[in-house]
């Protein structure tokens, strides 16, 4: 991801943190968390566009934050696939990654068909916010929303973090991105 994308993500994260700063959330409401999410959404959008998909990228519009992140348009919108993108820093991926809060699941089920999982390479987030520079976001895998509800329920959170009751998928249960095209184009 180039520096211009990172700059856009940082600006969008600032706008998002302002919007959500006075509301309780499932996870930490920090600028770094919002930036991590925006970077994963951008990386996913780039991947899909490079693979010829037509999209509505709701994540680019603050007023659409209650919708899924990306809609893939199939056959001139006669069919769609609704995607939610979840991104973690590499330092949290093994212990805390691949989680959806149990209380958040009913909302996820209404707005998305698939969850795409991304991992952000280790980076100093404070420095990245001050000075956007190129970085790597890995598109690690995907799951159906139904597969999320079949995952183990765990109270996750390390150190002094607030514990959140989550569905946490095992990394081996994620589908590879190489299989995503077939699922997006299914009729």
mmCIF file of C-alpha atoms in Angstrom:
data_model
loop_
_atom_site.group_PDB
_atom_site.id
_atom_site.type_symbol
_atom_site.label_atom_id
_atom_site.label_comp_id
_atom_site.label_asym_id
_atom_site.label_seq_id
_atom_site.Cartn_x
_atom_site.Cartn_y
_atom_site.Cartn_z
ATOM 1 C CA UNK A 1 0.000 0.000 0.000
ATOM 2 C CA UNK A 2 1.480 3.341 -0.999
ATOM 3 C CA UNK A 3 1.871 6.490 1.126
ATOM 4 C CA UNK A 4 -1.137 8.223 -0.483
ATOM 5 C CA UNK A 5 -3.401 5.332 0.544
ATOM 6 C CA UNK A 6 -1.999 5.428 4.060
ATOM 7 C CA UNK A 7 -2.617 9.185 4.216
ATOM 8 C CA UNK A 8 -6.240 8.697 3.119
ATOM 9 C CA UNK A 9 -6.662 5.951 5.741
ATOM 10 C CA UNK A 10 -5.197 8.188 8.473
ATOM 11 C CA UNK A 11 -7.548 11.048 7.553
ATOM 12 C CA UNK A 12 -10.536 8.668 7.443
ATOM 13 C CA UNK A 13 -9.517 7.181 10.815
ATOM 14 C CA UNK A 14 -9.442 10.675 12.356
ATOM 15 C CA UNK A 15 -12.981 11.324 11.095
ATOM 16 C CA UNK A 16 -14.161 7.942 12.358
ATOM 17 C CA UNK A 17 -12.655 8.360 15.835
ATOM 18 C CA UNK A 18 -14.392 11.730 16.169
ATOM 19 C CA UNK A 19 -17.714 10.156 15.265
ATOM 20 C CA UNK A 20 -17.360 7.223 17.675
ATOM 21 C CA UNK A 21 -15.435 8.868 20.526
ATOM 22 C CA UNK A 22 -18.534 9.385 22.677
ATOM 23 C CA UNK A 23 -19.996 5.909 22.121
ATOM 24 C CA UNK A 24 -19.203 2.583 23.707
ATOM 25 C CA UNK A 25 -17.916 -0.085 21.366
ATOM 26 C CA UNK A 26 -16.985 -3.741 21.486
ATOM 27 C CA UNK A 27 -13.271 -3.022 21.280
ATOM 28 C CA UNK A 28 -10.905 -0.173 22.029
ATOM 29 C CA UNK A 29 -11.963 3.049 20.349
ATOM 30 C CA UNK A 30 -8.481 4.321 19.521
ATOM 31 C CA UNK A 31 -7.079 6.103 16.494
ATOM 32 C CA UNK A 32 -4.660 3.221 15.807
ATOM 33 C CA UNK A 33 -7.574 0.749 15.774
ATOM 34 C CA UNK A 34 -9.555 2.859 13.313
ATOM 35 C CA UNK A 35 -6.468 3.297 11.113
ATOM 36 C CA UNK A 36 -5.793 -0.454 11.148
ATOM 37 C CA UNK A 37 -9.362 -1.071 9.999
ATOM 38 C CA UNK A 38 -9.210 1.509 7.218
ATOM 39 C CA UNK A 39 -5.941 0.048 5.929
ATOM 40 C CA UNK A 40 -7.483 -3.427 5.710
ATOM 41 C CA UNK A 41 -10.533 -2.061 3.903
ATOM 42 C CA UNK A 42 -8.321 -0.243 1.379
ATOM 43 C CA UNK A 43 -6.162 -3.338 0.796
ATOM 44 C CA UNK A 44 -9.272 -5.451 0.215
ATOM 45 C CA UNK A 45 -10.749 -2.863 -2.149
ATOM 46 C CA UNK A 46 -7.513 -2.753 -4.160
ATOM 47 C CA UNK A 47 -7.399 -6.542 -4.401
ATOM 48 C CA UNK A 48 -10.997 -6.765 -5.612
ATOM 49 C CA UNK A 49 -10.598 -3.945 -8.149
ATOM 50 C CA UNK A 50 -7.364 -5.481 -9.474
ATOM 51 C CA UNK A 51 -9.296 -8.732 -9.953
ATOM 52 C CA UNK A 52 -11.965 -7.043 -12.049
ATOM 53 C CA UNK A 53 -14.822 -6.764 -9.572
ATOM 54 C CA UNK A 54 -17.275 -3.866 -9.563
ATOM 55 C CA UNK A 55 -17.718 -2.424 -6.085
ATOM 56 C CA UNK A 56 -19.556 -0.047 -3.830
ATOM 57 C CA UNK A 57 -17.019 0.803 -1.142
ATOM 58 C CA UNK A 58 -19.216 1.932 1.736
ATOM 59 C CA UNK A 59 -16.191 2.310 4.035
ATOM 60 C CA UNK A 60 -15.196 5.422 2.083
ATOM 61 C CA UNK A 61 -18.311 7.298 3.266
ATOM 62 C CA UNK A 62 -18.679 8.103 6.993
ATOM 63 C CA UNK A 63 -22.473 8.238 6.679
ATOM 64 C CA UNK A 64 -22.443 4.568 5.565
ATOM 65 C CA UNK A 65 -20.543 3.153 8.556
ATOM 66 C CA UNK A 66 -23.578 1.130 9.622
ATOM 67 C CA UNK A 67 -23.508 -0.780 6.291
ATOM 68 C CA UNK A 68 -21.113 -3.541 5.264
ATOM 69 C CA UNK A 69 -17.673 -2.306 4.219
ATOM 70 C CA UNK A 70 -17.821 -3.335 0.557
ATOM 71 C CA UNK A 71 -20.534 -4.578 -1.802
ATOM 72 C CA UNK A 72 -19.401 -6.628 -4.793
ATOM 73 C CA UNK A 73 -21.777 -6.053 -7.708
ATOM 74 C CA UNK A 74 -22.504 -9.096 -9.837
ATOM 75 C CA UNK A 75 -24.333 -9.025 -13.187
ATOM 76 C CA UNK A 76 -24.980 -5.271 -13.125
ATOM 77 C CA UNK A 77 -26.225 -5.387 -9.551
ATOM 78 C CA UNK A 78 -28.739 -8.177 -10.112
ATOM 79 C CA UNK A 79 -26.758 -9.967 -7.400
ATOM 80 C CA UNK A 80 -24.432 -8.708 -4.704
ATOM 81 C CA UNK A 81 -22.056 -10.082 -2.089
ATOM 82 C CA UNK A 82 -21.773 -8.007 1.078
ATOM 83 C CA UNK A 83 -18.303 -7.988 2.649
ATOM 84 C CA UNK A 84 -17.157 -7.007 6.117
ATOM 85 C CA UNK A 85 -13.397 -6.511 6.512
ATOM 86 C CA UNK A 86 -11.681 -7.194 9.840
ATOM 87 C CA UNK A 87 -8.025 -6.265 10.299
ATOM 88 C CA UNK A 88 -5.515 -6.851 13.094
ATOM 89 C CA UNK A 89 -1.960 -5.825 13.703
ATOM 90 C CA UNK A 90 0.399 -8.772 13.230
ATOM 91 C CA UNK A 91 1.352 -8.489 16.910
ATOM 92 C CA UNK A 92 -2.255 -9.337 17.937
ATOM 93 C CA UNK A 93 -3.214 -11.761 15.157
ATOM 94 C CA UNK A 94 -2.382 -15.054 16.878
ATOM 95 C CA UNK A 95 -3.923 -14.267 20.266
ATOM 96 C CA UNK A 96 -6.756 -11.857 19.416
ATOM 97 C CA UNK A 97 -7.286 -12.091 15.665
ATOM 98 C CA UNK A 98 -10.242 -13.594 13.813
ATOM 99 C CA UNK A 99 -12.731 -12.415 16.460
ATOM 100 C CA UNK A 100 -16.282 -11.126 16.231
ATOM 101 C CA UNK A 101 -17.964 -10.022 19.455
ATOM 102 C CA UNK A 102 -20.871 -12.327 20.281
ATOM 103 C CA UNK A 103 -23.082 -9.261 20.888
ATOM 104 C CA UNK A 104 -22.025 -7.837 17.505
ATOM 105 C CA UNK A 105 -22.899 -10.993 15.553
ATOM 106 C CA UNK A 106 -26.639 -10.247 14.999
ATOM 107 C CA UNK A 107 -25.693 -6.912 13.391
ATOM 108 C CA UNK A 108 -23.005 -8.577 11.272
ATOM 109 C CA UNK A 109 -25.475 -11.245 10.114
ATOM 110 C CA UNK A 110 -27.919 -8.572 8.894
ATOM 111 C CA UNK A 111 -25.370 -6.584 6.915
ATOM 112 C CA UNK A 112 -22.784 -9.039 5.506
ATOM 113 C CA UNK A 113 -22.410 -12.378 3.755
ATOM 114 C CA UNK A 114 -18.636 -12.815 4.128
ATOM 115 C CA UNK A 115 -15.935 -11.649 6.522
ATOM 116 C CA UNK A 116 -12.517 -10.954 5.026
ATOM 117 C CA UNK A 117 -9.599 -11.161 7.441
ATOM 118 C CA UNK A 118 -6.481 -8.978 7.063
ATOM 119 C CA UNK A 119 -3.224 -8.570 8.965
ATOM 120 C CA UNK A 120 -1.207 -5.355 9.103
ATOM 121 C CA UNK A 121 2.574 -5.793 9.113
ATOM 122 C CA UNK A 122 4.297 -4.540 12.269
ATOM 123 C CA UNK A 123 4.484 -0.753 12.165
ATOM 124 C CA UNK A 124 4.801 2.131 14.615
ATOM 125 C CA UNK A 125 1.249 3.492 14.379
ATOM 126 C CA UNK A 126 2.071 6.840 15.981
ATOM 127 C CA UNK A 127 4.842 7.403 13.433
ATOM 128 C CA UNK A 128 2.602 6.219 10.587
ATOM 129 C CA UNK A 129 -0.102 8.702 11.592
ATOM 130 C CA UNK A 130 2.440 11.553 11.698
ATOM 131 C CA UNK A 131 4.214 10.546 8.508
ATOM 132 C CA UNK A 132 2.273 8.204 6.184
ATOM 133 C CA UNK A 133 4.559 5.771 4.374
ATOM 134 C CA UNK A 134 4.132 2.580 2.332
ATOM 135 C CA UNK A 135 3.282 -0.599 4.248
ATOM 136 C CA UNK A 136 2.069 -4.164 3.810
ATOM 137 C CA UNK A 137 -1.410 -5.470 4.556
ATOM 138 C CA UNK A 138 -1.845 -9.236 4.100
ATOM 139 C CA UNK A 139 -5.191 -10.589 2.941
ATOM 140 C CA UNK A 140 -5.148 -13.651 5.156
ATOM 141 C CA UNK A 141 -8.437 -15.422 4.446
ATOM 142 C CA UNK A 142 -12.207 -15.240 4.541
ATOM 143 C CA UNK A 143 -15.183 -16.852 6.262
ATOM 144 C CA UNK A 144 -18.900 -16.938 5.727
ATOM 145 C CA UNK A 145 -20.917 -15.135 8.380
ATOM 146 C CA UNK A 146 -22.464 -18.487 9.325
ATOM 147 C CA UNK A 147 -19.000 -19.958 9.945
ATOM 148 C CA UNK A 148 -18.323 -17.161 12.437
ATOM 149 C CA UNK A 149 -21.245 -18.280 14.622
ATOM 150 C CA UNK A 150 -19.875 -21.831 14.602
ATOM 151 C CA UNK A 151 -16.515 -20.752 16.023
ATOM 152 C CA UNK A 152 -15.462 -21.217 19.620
ATOM 153 C CA UNK A 153 -16.707 -18.599 22.079
ATOM 154 C CA UNK A 154 -13.859 -17.117 24.132
ATOM 155 C CA UNK A 155 -13.287 -14.170 26.421
ATOM 156 C CA UNK A 156 -10.360 -12.503 24.673
ATOM 157 C CA UNK A 157 -8.121 -9.668 25.776
ATOM 158 C CA UNK A 158 -4.527 -9.679 26.927
ATOM 159 C CA UNK A 159 -2.813 -7.900 29.785
ATOM 160 C CA UNK A 160 -4.926 -5.031 31.099
ATOM 161 C CA UNK A 161 -7.351 -5.148 28.183
ATOM 162 C CA UNK A 162 -11.051 -5.394 28.877
ATOM 163 C CA UNK A 163 -12.174 -8.955 28.152
ATOM 164 C CA UNK A 164 -14.675 -9.286 25.289
ATOM 165 C CA UNK A 165 -16.767 -12.398 24.655
ATOM 166 C CA UNK A 166 -15.997 -13.278 21.050
ATOM 167 C CA UNK A 167 -16.476 -15.905 18.433
ATOM 168 C CA UNK A 168 -12.868 -16.659 17.505
ATOM 169 C CA UNK A 169 -12.140 -18.641 14.393
ATOM 170 C CA UNK A 170 -9.080 -20.830 14.225
ATOM 171 C CA UNK A 171 -6.655 -19.640 11.563
ATOM 172 C CA UNK A 172 -6.751 -23.054 9.866
ATOM 173 C CA UNK A 173 -10.516 -22.655 9.336
ATOM 174 C CA UNK A 174 -10.154 -19.569 7.121
ATOM 175 C CA UNK A 175 -10.688 -20.021 3.397
ATOM 176 C CA UNK A 176 -7.809 -18.813 1.196
ATOM 177 C CA UNK A 177 -8.257 -15.669 -0.877
ATOM 178 C CA UNK A 178 -7.526 -17.786 -3.958
ATOM 179 C CA UNK A 179 -11.028 -19.306 -3.502
ATOM 180 C CA UNK A 180 -12.777 -15.963 -3.055
ATOM 181 C CA UNK A 181 -13.544 -15.372 -6.744
ATOM 182 C CA UNK A 182 -15.585 -18.580 -6.964
ATOM 183 C CA UNK A 183 -17.676 -17.618 -3.940
ATOM 184 C CA UNK A 184 -18.204 -14.043 -5.114
ATOM 185 C CA UNK A 185 -19.343 -15.202 -8.534
ATOM 186 C CA UNK A 186 -21.596 -18.068 -7.398
ATOM 187 C CA UNK A 187 -25.076 -17.853 -8.765
#
